Amino acid sequence: MDGEKTILESALERGISRRRFLQMCTGLAATMGLSFSQTDVVVKAMETKKRVPVIWLQMQDCTGCSESFIRSTHPKVESVLLEMISLEYSEVLSAASGHHIETARQSVLENYNGEYVLVVEGSIPLNDDFLMIGGRSAKELLLETAKGAMAVITYGSCSSWGGIAAAKPNPTHAVPVTDLIKDKPVIRIPGCPPIAEVMTGVIAHIITFGTIPELDSQKRPKAFYRHRIHDTCNRRAYFDAGLFAESFDDEGAKQGYCLYKLGCKGPTTYSSCAQIRWNGGVSFPIQSGNPCIGCTENQFWDNGPFYVRESEIPGTQTTINPEKVGLYATGAALAGIAVHASITAMKKEPKKQENSINRGE
């Protein structure tokens, strides 16, 4: 790794213009949820900070998180890989393999102690029979690599919660990273897979501010996991009106009605899917006609059938019978009209009595 070059210097070497560099910084600020006025903070960081060494371990995974990562559009993945970070180890993205790539990992451990970021994709099997990497167990490799990391990022629900491999009966004894790493800051980025811009946004925050982003009680970045999908869903108005698709090919589904009765877990799932969306902001599963399966939540694989309504909606939106949502709304409206009429009548009554007195009645 050429650790002496700043992010700006690396960008200029690749022929990136100053104008393009500023555009990248503006996009990063937006991705991190910063206001436009804070763009200069990002610019200053990218002008002065060095590229961050990154080791990316892949355990029991399907490579879906890596696939999502390379589809980042704000910023583009080449900007992340070649300008913002120095990806020193990755089984999927590194050109080298075998002894060469293992030597690169060891070099980072020795020369950048406390300076590198460890990314983990996939769950860790406690049963060594299921996964060995370079002749070593997944658990041993994780503990060794995490020892000198400044922070650990768990990309995907497998490394964050245990994932599909941890589904009952969990034959590999798969566990999430937090079951093994207790002495390092861990940032969970759950999702199956996570949104690309969320993945790059967390790295951008670490580079910009030199600290991990603000996390919720489950170690997820609040900037990306503070809202339920239900709260910002484009179908929310139909839910409030009590209009639901009864099947995937009925008229309600064609009209874009709420998918709650078809098993949508949006009311109990925290993610930025409805805000950032996928493929450069084009769409997300619910918008495309498929119910949310709650893939960012712990044990989503064991939380019942994906296409059967089972979850109760937390908070003030709780409804035991979704068919009555529209009736409740109509009833509330009628009750409001009745109250308004009663108040109006009460206001008129004193005037009527006053007029009767004036007429001597």
Coordinates of N, CA and C in Angstrom, one line a residue, residues 164-308:
I164 N -28.3 -17.0 7.1 CA -29.0 -18.2 6.7 C -28.3 -19.4 7.3
A165 N -27.0 -19.4 7.4 CA -26.3 -20.6 8.0 C -26.7 -20.8 9.5
A166 N -27.1 -19.8 10.2 CA -27.5 -19.9 11.6 C -29.0 -20.3 11.7
A167 N -29.7 -20.4 10.6 CA -31.1 -20.9 10.7 C -31.2 -22.2 11.3
K168 N -32.3 -22.5 12.0 CA -32.5 -23.8 12.7 C -32.4 -24.9 11.7
P169 N -31.6 -26.0 11.9 CA -31.0 -26.3 13.2 C -29.5 -25.9 13.4
N170 N -29.0 -25.0 12.5 CA -27.7 -24.5 12.5 C -26.6 -25.5 12.7
P171 N -26.5 -26.4 11.6 CA -25.5 -27.5 11.7 C -24.0 -27.1 11.8
T172 N -23.7 -25.9 11.3 CA -22.3 -25.4 11.4 C -22.0 -24.7 12.7
H173 N -23.0 -24.5 13.5 CA -22.9 -23.7 14.7 C -22.4 -22.2 14.4
A174 N -23.1 -21.7 13.4 CA -22.7 -20.4 12.9 C -23.1 -19.3 13.9
V175 N -22.2 -18.3 14.1 CA -22.4 -17.2 15.0 C -22.0 -15.9 14.3
P176 N -22.6 -14.8 14.8 CA -22.2 -13.5 14.2 C -20.9 -13.0 14.8
V177 N -20.3 -12.0 14.2 CA -19.0 -11.5 14.6 C -19.0 -11.1 16.1
T178 N -20.1 -10.4 16.5 CA -20.1 -9.9 17.9 C -20.1 -11.0 19.0
D179 N -20.3 -12.2 18.6 CA -20.2 -13.3 19.6 C -18.7 -13.6 19.9
L180 N -17.8 -13.2 19.0 CA -16.4 -13.5 19.2 C -15.6 -12.2 19.4
I181 N -16.0 -11.1 18.9 CA -15.2 -9.9 19.0 C -15.9 -9.0 20.1
K182 N -15.2 -8.8 21.2 CA -15.8 -8.0 22.3 C -15.1 -6.7 22.6
D183 N -13.8 -6.6 22.1 CA -13.0 -5.5 22.6 C -12.7 -4.5 21.4
K184 N -13.5 -4.5 20.4 CA -13.4 -3.6 19.3 C -14.7 -3.0 18.9
P185 N -14.7 -1.7 18.4 CA -16.0 -1.2 18.0 C -16.5 -1.9 16.7
V186 N -17.7 -2.4 16.8 CA -18.3 -3.2 15.7 C -19.5 -2.4 15.1
I187 N -19.5 -2.2 13.8 CA -20.6 -1.6 13.1 C -21.3 -2.6 12.3
R188 N -22.6 -2.8 12.7 CA -23.4 -3.8 11.9 C -24.1 -3.1 10.7
I189 N -23.9 -3.7 9.6 CA -24.6 -3.2 8.3 C -25.5 -4.4 7.8
P190 N -26.6 -4.7 8.5 CA -27.3 -5.9 8.1 C -28.1 -5.7 6.8
G191 N -28.5 -6.8 6.2 CA -29.2 -6.7 4.9 C -28.8 -8.0 4.2
C192 N -29.6 -8.4 3.3 CA -29.3 -9.7 2.5 C -29.5 -9.4 1.0
P193 N -28.6 -8.6 0.4 CA -27.4 -7.9 1.0 C -27.8 -6.5 1.4
P194 N -26.8 -5.8 2.0 CA -27.1 -4.4 2.3 C -27.1 -3.5 1.1
I195 N -27.6 -2.3 1.1 CA -27.6 -1.4 0.0 C -26.2 -0.9 -0.2
A196 N -25.7 -0.8 -1.4 CA -24.3 -0.5 -1.7 C -23.9 0.9 -1.1
E197 N -24.8 1.9 -1.3 CA -24.4 3.2 -0.8 C -24.4 3.3 0.7
V198 N -25.1 2.4 1.4 CA -24.9 2.3 2.9 C -23.6 1.7 3.2
M199 N -23.1 0.8 2.5 CA -21.8 0.1 2.7 C -20.7 1.2 2.5
T200 N -20.7 1.9 1.4 CA -19.7 2.9 1.2 C -19.8 4.1 2.1
G201 N -21.1 4.4 2.4 CA -21.3 5.6 3.3 C -20.7 5.4 4.7
V202 N -20.7 4.2 5.2 CA -20.1 4.0 6.5 C -18.5 4.2 6.4
I203 N -17.9 3.7 5.4 CA -16.5 3.8 5.2 C -16.2 5.3 5.0
A204 N -17.0 6.0 4.3 CA -16.8 7.5 4.1 C -16.8 8.2 5.4
H205 N -17.7 7.8 6.3 CA -17.9 8.5 7.6 C -16.6 8.3 8.4
I206 N -16.1 7.1 8.4 CA -14.9 6.8 9.2 C -13.7 7.6 8.6
I207 N -13.6 7.7 7.3 CA -12.5 8.5 6.7 C -12.7 10.0 7.0
T208 N -13.9 10.5 6.9 CA -14.1 11.9 7.1 C -13.9 12.4 8.5
F209 N -14.5 11.7 9.4 CA -14.5 12.1 10.8 C -13.5 11.4 11.7
G210 N -12.9 10.3 11.2 CA -12.0 9.6 12.0 C -12.6 8.8 13.2
T211 N -13.9 8.6 13.2 CA -14.6 7.9 14.2 C -15.7 7.1 13.5
I212 N -16.3 6.1 14.3 CA -17.4 5.4 13.8 C -18.6 6.2 13.8
P213 N -19.6 6.0 13.0 CA -20.8 6.8 13.0 C -21.7 6.5 14.2
E214 N -22.6 7.4 14.5 CA -23.5 7.1 15.7 C -24.3 5.9 15.4
L215 N -24.4 5.0 16.4 CA -25.0 3.7 16.3 C -26.2 3.6 17.2
D216 N -27.2 2.7 16.8 CA -28.3 2.5 17.7 C -28.0 1.4 18.7
S217 N -29.0 0.9 19.4 CA -28.8 0.0 20.5 C -28.3 -1.4 19.9
Q218 N -28.5 -1.6 18.6 CA -28.1 -2.9 18.0 C -26.8 -2.7 17.1
K219 N -26.1 -1.6 17.4 CA -24.8 -1.3 16.7 C -25.0 -1.0 15.2
R220 N -26.2 -0.6 14.8 CA -26.4 -0.2 13.4 C -26.3 1.4 13.3
P221 N -25.7 1.9 12.2 CA -25.6 3.3 12.0 C -27.0 4.0 11.9
K222 N -27.3 4.9 12.8 CA -28.6 5.6 12.9 C -28.9 6.3 11.6
A223 N -27.9 6.8 10.9 CA -28.1 7.5 9.6 C -28.9 6.6 8.6
F224 N -28.7 5.3 8.7 CA -29.3 4.4 7.7 C -30.4 3.5 8.3
Y225 N -30.4 3.3 9.6 CA -31.4 2.4 10.2 C -32.3 3.0 11.2
R226 N -32.5 4.3 11.1 CA -33.3 5.0 12.1 C -34.8 4.8 11.9
H227 N -35.2 4.6 10.6 CA -36.7 4.5 10.3 C -37.1 3.1 9.8
R228 N -38.3 2.8 10.1 CA -38.9 1.6 9.5 C -39.2 1.8 8.1
I229 N -39.1 0.8 7.3 CA -39.5 0.9 5.8 C -40.9 1.4 5.7
H230 N -41.8 0.9 6.6 CA -43.2 1.3 6.6 C -43.4 2.8 6.7
D231 N -42.5 3.5 7.4 CA -42.7 5.0 7.6 C -42.4 5.8 6.4
T232 N -41.6 5.3 5.5 CA -41.3 6.0 4.3 C -41.7 5.3 3.0
C233 N -42.5 4.3 3.1 CA -42.9 3.5 1.9 C -43.8 4.2 1.0
N234 N -43.6 4.0 -0.3 CA -44.5 4.7 -1.3 C -45.9 4.1 -1.3
R235 N -46.1 3.0 -0.6 CA -47.5 2.4 -0.5 C -48.1 2.7 0.8
R236 N -47.5 3.5 1.6 CA -48.1 3.8 3.0 C -49.5 4.4 2.9
A237 N -49.7 5.3 2.0 CA -51.1 5.9 1.9 C -52.2 4.9 1.7
Y238 N -51.9 3.8 0.9 CA -52.8 2.7 0.7 C -53.1 2.0 2.0
F239 N -52.0 1.8 2.8 CA -52.2 1.1 4.1 C -53.1 2.0 5.0
D240 N -52.9 3.3 5.1 CA -53.7 4.1 5.9 C -55.1 4.2 5.5
A241 N -55.3 4.0 4.2 CA -56.7 4.0 3.6 C -57.4 2.6 3.7
G242 N -56.6 1.6 4.2 CA -57.2 0.2 4.3 C -57.3 -0.5 2.9
L243 N -56.4 -0.1 2.0 CA -56.5 -0.7 0.7 C -55.3 -1.7 0.5
F244 N -55.6 -3.0 0.4 CA -54.6 -4.0 0.4 C -54.7 -5.0 -0.8
A245 N -53.5 -5.4 -1.3 CA -53.6 -6.4 -2.3 C -53.8 -7.8 -1.6
E246 N -54.8 -8.5 -2.2 CA -55.1 -9.8 -1.6 C -54.3 -11.0 -2.2
S247 N -53.8 -10.8 -3.4 CA -52.9 -11.7 -4.0 C -52.0 -11.0 -5.0
F248 N -51.0 -11.7 -5.5 CA -50.0 -11.0 -6.3 C -50.5 -10.6 -7.7
D249 N -51.7 -11.1 -8.1 CA -52.2 -10.8 -9.4 C -53.6 -10.2 -9.4
D250 N -54.0 -9.7 -8.3 CA -55.4 -9.2 -8.3 C -55.3 -7.7 -8.7
E251 N -56.5 -7.1 -8.7 CA -56.5 -5.7 -9.2 C -55.8 -4.7 -8.2
G252 N -55.9 -5.1 -6.9 CA -55.2 -4.2 -5.9 C -53.7 -4.2 -6.1
A253 N -53.1 -5.4 -6.5 CA -51.7 -5.5 -6.7 C -51.3 -4.6 -8.0
K254 N -52.2 -4.7 -9.0 CA -51.9 -3.9 -10.2 C -52.0 -2.4 -9.9
Q255 N -52.8 -2.0 -8.9 CA -53.0 -0.6 -8.6 C -51.9 -0.1 -7.6
G256 N -51.1 -1.0 -7.1 CA -50.0 -0.6 -6.2 C -50.5 -0.5 -4.8
Y257 N -51.5 -1.3 -4.4 CA -52.0 -1.3 -3.0 C -51.0 -1.9 -2.1
C258 N -51.2 -1.6 -0.8 CA -50.3 -2.1 0.3 C -50.2 -3.6 0.3
L259 N -49.0 -4.1 0.5 CA -48.7 -5.6 0.5 C -48.6 -6.2 1.9
Y260 N -49.1 -5.5 2.9 CA -49.1 -6.0 4.2 C -49.7 -7.4 4.4
K261 N -50.9 -7.6 3.7 CA -51.6 -8.8 3.9 C -50.9 -10.0 3.1
L262 N -50.0 -9.6 2.3 CA -49.2 -10.7 1.6 C -47.9 -11.0 2.3
G263 N -47.8 -10.5 3.6 CA -46.6 -10.9 4.4 C -45.6 -9.8 4.5
C264 N -45.8 -8.6 4.0 CA -44.8 -7.5 4.0 C -44.3 -7.3 5.4
K265 N -43.0 -7.3 5.7 CA -42.4 -7.0 7.0 C -42.0 -5.6 7.1
G266 N -42.4 -4.7 6.2 CA -42.0 -3.3 6.3 C -42.3 -2.6 7.6
P267 N -43.4 -2.9 8.2 CA -43.8 -2.3 9.5 C -42.9 -2.6 10.7
T268 N -42.1 -3.7 10.5 CA -41.2 -4.1 11.6 C -39.7 -4.2 11.2
T269 N -39.4 -3.6 10.1 CA -38.0 -3.7 9.5 C -37.4 -2.3 9.4
Y270 N -36.2 -2.1 10.0 CA -35.5 -0.9 9.9 C -34.5 -0.9 8.8
S271 N -34.6 0.0 7.9 CA -33.7 0.0 6.7 C -33.9 1.3 5.9
S272 N -33.0 1.6 5.0 CA -33.1 2.8 4.1 C -33.6 2.4 2.8
C273 N -34.2 1.2 2.6 CA -34.6 0.8 1.3 C -35.5 1.8 0.6
A274 N -36.5 2.3 1.3 CA -37.5 3.2 0.7 C -36.9 4.6 0.4
Q275 N -35.8 4.9 1.0 CA -35.2 6.2 0.9 C -34.1 6.2 -0.2
I276 N -33.1 5.4 0.1 CA -31.9 5.3 -0.8 C -32.2 4.5 -2.1
R277 N -32.9 3.4 -1.8 CA -33.3 2.4 -2.9 C -32.1 1.8 -3.5
W278 N -32.4 1.0 -4.5 CA -31.3 0.1 -5.1 C -31.0 0.5 -6.5
N279 N -29.9 0.1 -7.0 CA -29.5 0.3 -8.4 C -29.5 1.8 -8.8
G280 N -28.8 2.5 -7.9 CA -28.7 4.0 -8.2 C -30.0 4.7 -7.9
G281 N -30.8 4.2 -7.0 CA -32.0 4.9 -6.6 C -33.2 4.6 -7.5
V282 N -33.1 3.5 -8.3 CA -34.2 3.2 -9.2 C -35.4 2.7 -8.5
S283 N -35.3 1.7 -7.6 CA -36.4 1.1 -7.0 C -36.0 0.3 -5.8
F284 N -37.0 -0.4 -5.1 CA -36.7 -1.3 -4.0 C -37.8 -2.3 -4.0
P285 N -37.6 -3.5 -3.3 CA -38.5 -4.6 -3.5 C -40.0 -4.2 -3.4
I286 N -40.4 -3.5 -2.4 CA -41.9 -3.2 -2.3 C -42.4 -2.4 -3.5
Q287 N -41.6 -1.4 -3.9 CA -42.0 -0.6 -5.1 C -42.1 -1.5 -6.3
S288 N -41.3 -2.5 -6.3 CA -41.3 -3.4 -7.5 C -42.4 -4.5 -7.4
G289 N -43.1 -4.5 -6.3 CA -44.2 -5.5 -6.2 C -44.0 -6.7 -5.3
N290 N -42.9 -6.7 -4.6 CA -42.6 -7.8 -3.7 C -42.6 -7.4 -2.2
P291 N -43.3 -8.1 -1.4 CA -43.3 -7.7 0.1 C -41.9 -7.7 0.7
C292 N -41.6 -6.8 1.6 CA -40.4 -6.9 2.3 C -40.3 -8.1 3.2
I293 N -39.2 -8.8 3.1 CA -39.0 -10.1 3.9 C -38.3 -9.8 5.2
G294 N -38.0 -8.5 5.5 CA -37.3 -8.2 6.8 C -35.9 -8.6 6.9
C295 N -35.1 -8.6 5.8 CA -33.8 -9.2 5.8 C -32.8 -8.4 6.6
T296 N -33.1 -7.2 7.1 CA -32.1 -6.5 7.9 C -32.3 -6.9 9.4
E297 N -33.3 -7.6 9.7 CA -33.6 -7.9 11.1 C -33.1 -9.2 11.6
N298 N -32.8 -9.3 12.9 CA -32.2 -10.5 13.4 C -33.2 -11.7 13.3
Q299 N -32.6 -12.8 12.8 CA -33.4 -14.1 12.6 C -34.5 -14.0 11.7
F300 N -34.4 -13.2 10.6 CA -35.5 -13.0 9.7 C -35.8 -14.4 9.0
W301 N -34.8 -15.2 8.9 CA -34.9 -16.5 8.2 C -35.8 -17.5 9.0
D302 N -35.9 -17.2 10.4 CA -36.7 -18.1 11.2 C -38.0 -17.4 11.7
N303 N -38.3 -16.2 11.2 CA -39.4 -15.5 11.7 C -40.7 -15.7 11.0
G304 N -40.9 -16.9 10.5 CA -42.1 -17.3 9.8 C -42.1 -17.2 8.3
P305 N -43.1 -17.6 7.6 CA -43.1 -17.6 6.1 C -43.0 -16.1 5.6
F306 N -42.3 -16.0 4.5 CA -42.1 -14.7 3.9 C -43.4 -14.0 3.4
Y307 N -44.3 -14.8 2.9 CA -45.5 -14.3 2.2 C -46.8 -14.5 3.0
V308 N -46.7 -14.6 4.3 CA -47.9 -14.8 5.1 C -47.9 -13.7 6.2

